[in-house]
Short mmCIF file of C-alpha atoms in Angstrom, two decimals:
data_model
loop_
_atom_site.label_atom_id
_atom_site.label_comp_id
_atom_site.label_asym_id
_atom_site.label_seq_id
_atom_site.Cartn_x
_atom_site.Cartn_y
_atom_site.Cartn_z
CA MET A 1 -19.82 258.67 73.41
CA ILE A 2 -23.18 257.32 74.35
CA PRO A 3 -24.18 257.23 78.03
CA PHE A 4 -23.61 254.05 79.93
CA LYS A 5 -26.63 251.87 79.18
CA LYS A 6 -28.72 249.28 80.89
CA THR A 7 -28.16 245.81 79.55
CA LEU A 8 -30.42 242.85 79.13
CA LEU A 9 -28.62 241.31 82.06
CA LEU A 10 -30.19 243.43 84.80
CA PRO A 11 -32.73 240.71 85.63
CA LEU A 12 -29.82 238.41 86.41
CA LEU A 13 -28.58 240.59 89.23
CA ALA A 14 -30.82 238.97 91.78
CA GLY A 15 -29.11 235.66 91.18
CA MET A 16 -25.53 236.90 91.43
CA ILE A 17 -23.31 235.62 94.19
CA VAL A 18 -21.56 238.15 96.41
CA PHE A 19 -18.64 236.62 98.27
CA SER A 20 -18.88 239.18 101.06
CA GLY A 21 -20.56 242.50 101.78
CA CYS A 22 -19.93 245.49 99.58
CA SER A 23 -19.98 248.28 102.15
CA ALA A 24 -16.87 250.38 102.68
CA GLN A 25 -15.41 252.62 105.33
CA GLY A 26 -12.16 254.47 106.00
CA GLN A 27 -13.33 257.54 104.12
CA ALA A 28 -10.76 259.98 102.76
CA THR A 29 -10.62 263.00 100.53
CA PRO A 30 -10.00 261.83 96.94
CA ASP A 31 -6.36 262.31 95.93
CA GLN A 32 -5.91 262.71 92.21
CA GLY A 33 -2.15 263.13 92.42
CA ASN A 34 0.70 260.68 92.07
CA SER A 35 1.42 259.87 95.68
CA GLY A 36 0.77 256.28 96.69
CA ALA A 37 -0.36 255.45 100.21
CA ALA A 38 2.06 254.12 102.81
CA SER A 39 1.13 250.69 104.15
CA ASN A 40 0.92 251.92 107.75
CA SER A 41 -1.62 254.60 106.81
CA VAL A 42 -4.10 252.43 104.89
CA SER A 43 -6.94 250.66 106.65
CA GLY A 44 -10.68 250.09 106.61
CA LYS A 45 -12.91 248.26 104.16
CA LEU A 46 -12.38 248.03 100.41
CA SER A 47 -15.04 246.85 97.98
CA PHE A 48 -13.46 245.15 94.94
CA TYR A 49 -15.52 244.32 91.85
CA THR A 50 -13.85 242.09 89.26
CA SER A 51 -14.34 239.71 86.36
CA GLN A 52 -11.19 237.74 87.24
CA PRO A 53 -11.69 234.06 88.06
CA GLU A 54 -12.58 233.72 91.73
CA GLU A 55 -9.38 231.87 92.62
CA ASP A 56 -7.17 234.48 90.95
CA ALA A 57 -9.00 237.36 92.61
CA GLY A 58 -8.49 235.63 95.95
CA LYS A 59 -4.74 235.27 95.36
CA LEU A 60 -4.48 238.94 94.44
CA VAL A 61 -6.32 240.06 97.56
CA ASN A 62 -4.26 237.75 99.80
CA ALA A 63 -1.01 239.16 98.38
CA PHE A 64 -2.27 242.72 98.82
CA ASN A 65 -3.17 241.97 102.43
CA GLN A 66 0.36 240.79 103.14
CA LYS A 67 1.43 244.38 102.51
CA TYR A 68 -1.73 246.06 103.79
CA PRO A 69 -3.05 243.82 106.60
CA ASP A 70 -5.41 246.46 107.97
CA VAL A 71 -7.57 246.59 104.84
CA GLN A 72 -10.57 244.25 104.77
CA VAL A 73 -11.35 243.51 101.11
CA SER A 74 -14.73 242.25 99.99
CA ILE A 75 -15.02 240.73 96.51
CA PHE A 76 -17.86 240.78 94.04
CA ARG A 77 -17.04 238.59 91.07
CA SER A 78 -18.95 237.95 87.84
CA GLY A 79 -18.58 238.42 84.08
CA THR A 80 -17.74 241.94 82.98
CA GLU A 81 -21.17 242.59 81.45
CA GLU A 82 -22.91 241.49 84.66
CA VAL A 83 -20.57 243.54 86.86
CA THR A 84 -21.32 246.66 84.83
CA ALA A 85 -25.02 245.86 85.00
CA LYS A 86 -24.71 245.69 88.79
CA ILE A 87 -22.95 249.07 88.83
CA GLN A 88 -25.74 250.55 86.73
CA ALA A 89 -28.39 249.11 89.07
CA GLU A 90 -26.56 250.55 92.11
CA ARG A 91 -26.32 253.90 90.39
CA GLN A 92 -30.05 253.95 89.77
CA ALA A 93 -30.58 253.04 93.44
CA GLY A 94 -28.61 256.12 94.49
CA LYS A 95 -24.93 255.20 94.96
CA THR A 96 -22.41 252.78 93.52
CA GLN A 97 -20.89 250.47 96.13
CA ALA A 98 -17.54 249.51 94.55
CA ASP A 99 -14.29 251.23 95.47
CA VAL A 100 -12.07 249.66 92.83
CA LEU A 101 -12.79 247.78 89.60
CA LEU A 102 -10.68 245.28 87.66
CA LEU A 103 -12.61 244.26 84.54
CA ALA A 104 -11.90 242.77 81.14
CA ASP A 105 -11.24 245.55 78.68
CA ALA A 106 -10.62 249.22 78.00
CA VAL A 107 -13.94 249.58 76.17
CA THR A 108 -15.80 248.88 79.41
CA PHE A 109 -13.76 251.55 81.17
CA GLU A 110 -14.32 254.02 78.34
CA ASN A 111 -18.06 253.69 78.92
CA LEU A 112 -17.59 254.16 82.68
CA LYS A 113 -15.35 257.15 82.00
CA SER A 114 -17.84 258.78 79.64
CA ASP A 115 -20.53 258.34 82.27
CA ASP A 116 -18.34 260.16 84.83
CA LEU A 117 -18.14 257.18 87.18
CA LEU A 118 -14.35 257.00 87.57
CA LEU A 119 -11.84 258.89 89.71
CA ALA A 120 -8.57 260.05 88.16
CA TYR A 121 -5.49 258.53 89.74
CA LYS A 122 -2.04 258.37 88.15
CA SER A 123 -0.14 255.73 90.09
CA PRO A 124 3.61 256.21 90.51
CA GLU A 125 3.94 252.69 89.03
CA LEU A 126 2.74 253.91 85.62
CA SER A 127 6.27 254.84 84.59
CA GLN A 128 6.87 251.13 83.95
CA ILE A 129 3.62 250.51 82.02
CA PRO A 130 3.37 251.06 78.22
CA THR A 131 1.72 254.45 77.73
CA ASP A 132 -0.60 253.20 74.97
CA LEU A 133 -2.15 250.77 77.46
CA VAL A 134 -2.99 253.49 80.00
CA ASP A 135 -5.77 256.08 79.88
CA PRO A 136 -4.07 259.48 79.39
CA ASP A 137 -6.50 261.08 81.85
CA GLY A 138 -5.60 258.59 84.58
CA MET A 139 -9.03 256.99 84.78
CA TYR A 140 -7.76 253.44 84.26
CA ALA A 141 -4.64 251.44 83.44
CA GLY A 142 -4.10 247.99 81.96
CA THR A 143 -2.87 245.34 84.38
CA LYS A 144 -1.93 242.44 82.08
CA VAL A 145 -1.98 241.39 78.43
CA MET A 146 -4.54 238.75 77.48
CA ALA A 147 -4.76 237.67 73.86
CA THR A 148 -7.72 235.82 72.41
CA VAL A 149 -6.33 232.83 70.52
CA LEU A 150 -7.36 229.56 68.95
CA ALA A 151 -7.40 226.51 71.20
CA THR A 152 -7.53 223.00 69.77
CA ASN A 153 -8.06 219.56 71.21
CA THR A 154 -4.96 217.67 70.06
CA GLN A 155 -6.74 214.32 70.16
CA LYS A 156 -9.22 215.61 67.60
CA VAL A 157 -7.08 218.03 65.57
CA THR A 158 -3.87 216.56 64.16
CA ALA A 159 -2.89 219.37 61.76
CA GLN A 160 -2.82 222.53 63.86
CA PRO A 161 -4.36 225.56 62.11
CA THR A 162 -2.50 228.80 61.54
CA SER A 163 -5.44 231.02 60.61
CA TRP A 164 -8.73 232.16 62.11
CA GLN A 165 -10.33 231.09 58.85
CA VAL A 166 -10.35 227.49 60.06
CA LEU A 167 -13.53 228.44 61.92
CA THR A 168 -15.33 228.70 58.58
CA MET A 169 -13.82 225.52 57.07
CA PRO A 170 -15.29 221.99 56.77
CA GLU A 171 -12.86 220.57 59.36
CA SER A 172 -14.46 222.68 62.08
CA LYS A 173 -18.07 222.03 61.07
CA ASN A 174 -20.13 221.91 64.28
CA ALA A 175 -16.86 221.56 66.22
CA SER A 176 -16.03 225.10 67.36
CA ILE A 177 -17.10 227.23 70.32
CA MET A 178 -16.72 230.82 71.51
CA PRO A 179 -17.76 232.92 74.54
CA SER A 180 -20.77 235.20 74.41
CA PRO A 181 -20.25 238.98 74.20
CA LEU A 182 -23.47 239.32 76.20
CA TYR A 183 -21.54 237.96 79.22
CA SER A 184 -17.80 238.25 78.56
CA GLY A 185 -16.11 241.62 78.18
CA ALA A 186 -13.26 239.97 76.26
CA ALA A 187 -15.75 238.43 73.84
CA ALA A 188 -17.53 241.77 73.39
CA TYR A 189 -14.20 243.39 72.59
CA ASN A 190 -13.34 240.59 70.14
CA ILE A 191 -16.61 241.02 68.26
CA GLY A 192 -15.92 244.74 67.95
CA VAL A 193 -12.42 244.11 66.60
CA PHE A 194 -13.21 241.25 64.22
CA SER A 195 -16.24 243.01 62.77
CA ARG A 196 -14.06 246.05 61.90
CA THR A 197 -10.93 244.28 60.63
CA ASP A 198 -10.24 243.82 56.93
CA GLY A 199 -10.49 240.17 55.96
CA PHE A 200 -13.01 239.43 58.72
CA GLY A 201 -16.05 241.67 59.30
CA TRP A 202 -19.54 240.46 60.05
CA ASP A 203 -19.29 238.17 57.02
CA PHE A 204 -16.61 236.12 58.81
CA LEU A 205 -18.75 235.91 61.94
CA GLN A 206 -21.81 234.94 59.88
CA GLU A 207 -19.81 232.21 58.12
CA SER A 208 -18.61 230.91 61.48
CA LYS A 209 -22.20 230.72 62.67
CA MET A 210 -23.30 228.95 59.48
CA ASN A 211 -20.43 226.48 60.02
CA GLY A 212 -21.90 225.49 63.37
CA MET A 213 -20.08 227.76 65.80
CA SER A 214 -21.50 227.30 69.32
CA VAL A 215 -21.74 230.16 71.81
CA ILE A 216 -21.42 229.62 75.55
CA LYS A 217 -21.47 231.98 78.51
CA GLY A 218 -17.76 232.59 79.19
CA ASN A 219 -14.14 231.78 78.40
CA GLY A 220 -13.90 229.21 81.20
CA ALA A 221 -16.71 227.18 79.67
CA VAL A 222 -15.02 227.36 76.25
CA ILE A 223 -11.74 225.84 77.42
CA LYS A 224 -13.60 223.13 79.32
CA ALA A 225 -15.46 222.17 76.17
CA VAL A 226 -12.23 221.95 74.18
CA ALA A 227 -10.24 220.14 76.87
CA SER A 228 -12.97 217.52 77.30
CA GLY A 229 -13.19 216.88 73.55
CA GLU A 230 -16.78 218.13 73.37
CA LYS A 231 -15.45 220.66 70.84
CA SER A 232 -12.29 220.58 68.72
CA TYR A 233 -11.72 224.32 68.33
CA GLY A 234 -12.20 227.19 70.74
CA VAL A 235 -11.94 230.99 70.64
CA VAL A 236 -10.58 231.78 74.09
CA VAL A 237 -8.14 233.90 76.08
CA ASP A 238 -4.60 232.58 75.94
CA TYR A 239 -3.83 232.11 79.63
CA LEU A 240 -6.67 229.62 80.09
CA VAL A 241 -5.25 227.42 77.33
CA ALA A 242 -1.72 227.54 78.77
CA ARG A 243 -3.09 226.77 82.22
CA GLU A 244 -5.12 223.80 80.98
CA LYS A 245 -2.18 222.47 78.95
CA ALA A 246 0.05 222.64 82.04
CA LYS A 247 -2.46 220.41 83.83
CA GLY A 248 -1.91 217.76 81.14
CA SER A 249 -5.07 218.36 79.12
CA PRO A 250 -4.85 217.59 75.37
CA VAL A 251 -5.02 221.22 74.26
CA GLU A 252 -2.83 223.45 72.10
CA LEU A 253 -2.62 227.23 71.91
CA ILE A 254 -2.30 228.97 68.53
CA TYR A 255 -1.65 232.66 67.87
CA PRO A 256 -3.14 232.92 64.34
CA GLU A 257 -1.02 234.49 61.63
CA GLU A 258 -3.47 237.35 60.98
CA GLY A 259 -2.97 238.58 64.54
CA VAL A 260 -4.89 238.49 67.83
CA PRO A 261 -7.14 240.91 69.70
CA ILE A 262 -5.83 241.74 73.16
CA ILE A 263 -7.46 243.01 76.31
CA THR A 264 -5.56 244.45 79.23
CA GLU A 265 -7.97 243.88 82.14
CA PRO A 266 -7.73 247.48 83.34
CA ILE A 267 -8.06 248.68 86.88
CA GLY A 268 -9.73 251.89 88.01
CA ILE A 269 -11.17 253.64 91.05
CA MET A 270 -14.83 254.58 91.31
CA LYS A 271 -15.61 258.28 91.68
CA GLU A 272 -17.87 257.51 94.67
CA ALA A 273 -15.28 255.27 96.35
CA ALA A 274 -15.64 255.39 100.12
CA ASN A 275 -12.03 254.39 100.80
CA VAL A 276 -9.85 256.20 98.28
CA PRO A 277 -6.49 255.64 100.07
CA ALA A 278 -7.04 251.87 100.12
CA ALA A 279 -8.20 251.92 96.49
CA GLN A 280 -5.07 253.82 95.45
CA ALA A 281 -2.89 251.39 97.40
CA PHE A 282 -4.61 248.50 95.66
CA VAL A 283 -3.97 250.02 92.22
CA ASP A 284 -0.34 250.66 93.13
CA PHE A 285 0.14 247.07 94.27
CA VAL A 286 -1.41 245.53 91.14
CA LEU A 287 0.89 247.60 88.91
CA SER A 288 4.00 247.19 91.06
CA GLU A 289 6.80 244.73 90.33
CA ASP A 290 5.52 242.46 93.10
CA GLY A 291 1.98 242.62 91.76
CA GLN A 292 3.10 241.91 88.22
CA LYS A 293 5.29 238.99 89.31
CA LEU A 294 2.23 237.59 91.06
CA SER A 295 0.29 238.01 87.82
CA ALA A 296 2.93 235.98 85.97
CA GLU A 297 2.95 233.33 88.70
CA ILE A 298 -0.83 232.97 88.38
CA GLY A 299 -0.37 232.53 84.63
CA TYR A 300 -0.95 235.90 82.93
CA SER A 301 1.36 237.88 80.65
CA PRO A 302 2.37 240.92 82.74
CA ILE A 303 1.93 244.41 81.39
CA ARG A 304 4.87 245.89 83.31
CA GLU A 305 8.16 246.27 81.48
CA GLY A 306 10.88 243.92 82.69
CA VAL A 307 8.59 241.18 84.04
CA ALA A 308 8.68 238.05 81.88
CA PRO A 309 5.53 236.22 80.76
CA PRO A 310 4.90 232.70 82.07
CA GLU A 311 5.99 229.70 80.05
CA GLY A 312 3.78 229.03 77.03
CA LEU A 313 2.57 232.61 76.57
CA LYS A 314 3.87 235.47 74.48
CA GLY A 315 4.66 238.90 75.83
CA VAL A 316 3.02 241.94 74.23
CA SER A 317 6.14 242.74 72.21
CA GLU A 318 5.99 239.27 70.61
CA MET A 319 2.36 239.44 69.51
CA LYS A 320 0.89 240.59 66.22
CA ILE A 321 -2.07 242.55 67.50
CA LEU A 322 -5.38 243.22 65.78
CA PRO A 323 -5.98 246.83 66.82
CA GLY A 324 -9.19 248.26 68.19
CA ASP A 325 -10.14 251.87 68.96
CA ALA A 326 -11.45 251.61 72.53
CA ALA A 327 -13.34 254.90 72.38
CA LYS A 328 -15.06 253.96 69.10
CA LEU A 329 -15.84 250.45 70.33
CA ALA A 330 -17.32 251.93 73.50
CA VAL A 331 -19.74 254.03 71.46
CA ASP A 332 -20.76 251.04 69.36
CA ARG A 333 -20.77 248.26 71.96
CA GLU A 334 -24.53 248.00 72.42
CA THR A 335 -25.05 248.11 68.64
CA ASP A 336 -22.43 245.39 68.22
CA LYS A 337 -24.14 243.20 70.79
CA GLN A 338 -27.47 243.63 69.07
CA GLN A 339 -25.91 242.70 65.74
CA PHE A 340 -24.38 239.66 67.42
CA ILE A 341 -27.85 238.64 68.58
CA ASN A 342 -29.13 239.11 65.03
CA VAL A 343 -26.43 236.78 63.70
CA PHE A 344 -26.11 234.18 66.47
CA GLY A 345 -29.36 234.48 68.40
CA GLU A 346 -29.60 235.23 72.13
#
């Protein structure tokens, strides 16, 4: 694997918003075993970096604090690519500040793993998580299942598509939109998968661009564009479509017949974490039955066996998945992003 690289987003770091300070205390000797921390023994500060929507991250932290009231959690939230750029900048400054990370995709964590930035921890909750969605070395584990799907505006699209190929067809001319892989980890993963899948490849992406595909910063902006009618078709993560539809917006969610790429929004502990016991407790909670039920209540498909997905979404066993080799995609991510720039522009 290639070393973890700087991105073009480093200049953006100065403009990022930090919701609270990123220092941490409550130091402990790293525990790489399987023993979770008891709630009465966990305290201090915990620095949490995430690409989750701000509201969802807040709900997760609030639920965690109901069980661990003596842990003060600070949140840094941005797109996955900007969070990893921040980590790289901190590393160059001498020390990373995050204790625990929850970011979009396994490819991101493969790069962090190859750069020796993660601490091994095999949570006791992993027995209920599909093994193929967990790093075998214990460096990270998936926390949910998020498929990228087609979203349509039902006031503009009367015949709902069944195939990704609609993005290259006359009916979607200048009417489709997708998130940028230069900002969104999910989008970066999708580009890696589509460009390596038979029947798609860079030719499909080039045809989408020639058909007027717009690119915007993140998934949230994509669903807003479709819900408002600015665009008729969107390439976007499934939970955002289901959430918008539940609000009464004129949107529909389609799992195309060829299959869908999925990300699992993994969680992992930083090797330089200052509060390892709290970080382990946080991982345990996210993967626990309570944490996974919270995930479903917020609107995500849980990754834990035995916890049902929310209404309107499929569980992982119901999806036809377009596979991606996380380790291979990690090696090629920067090359893929450069090729994306060549095709779509910056």
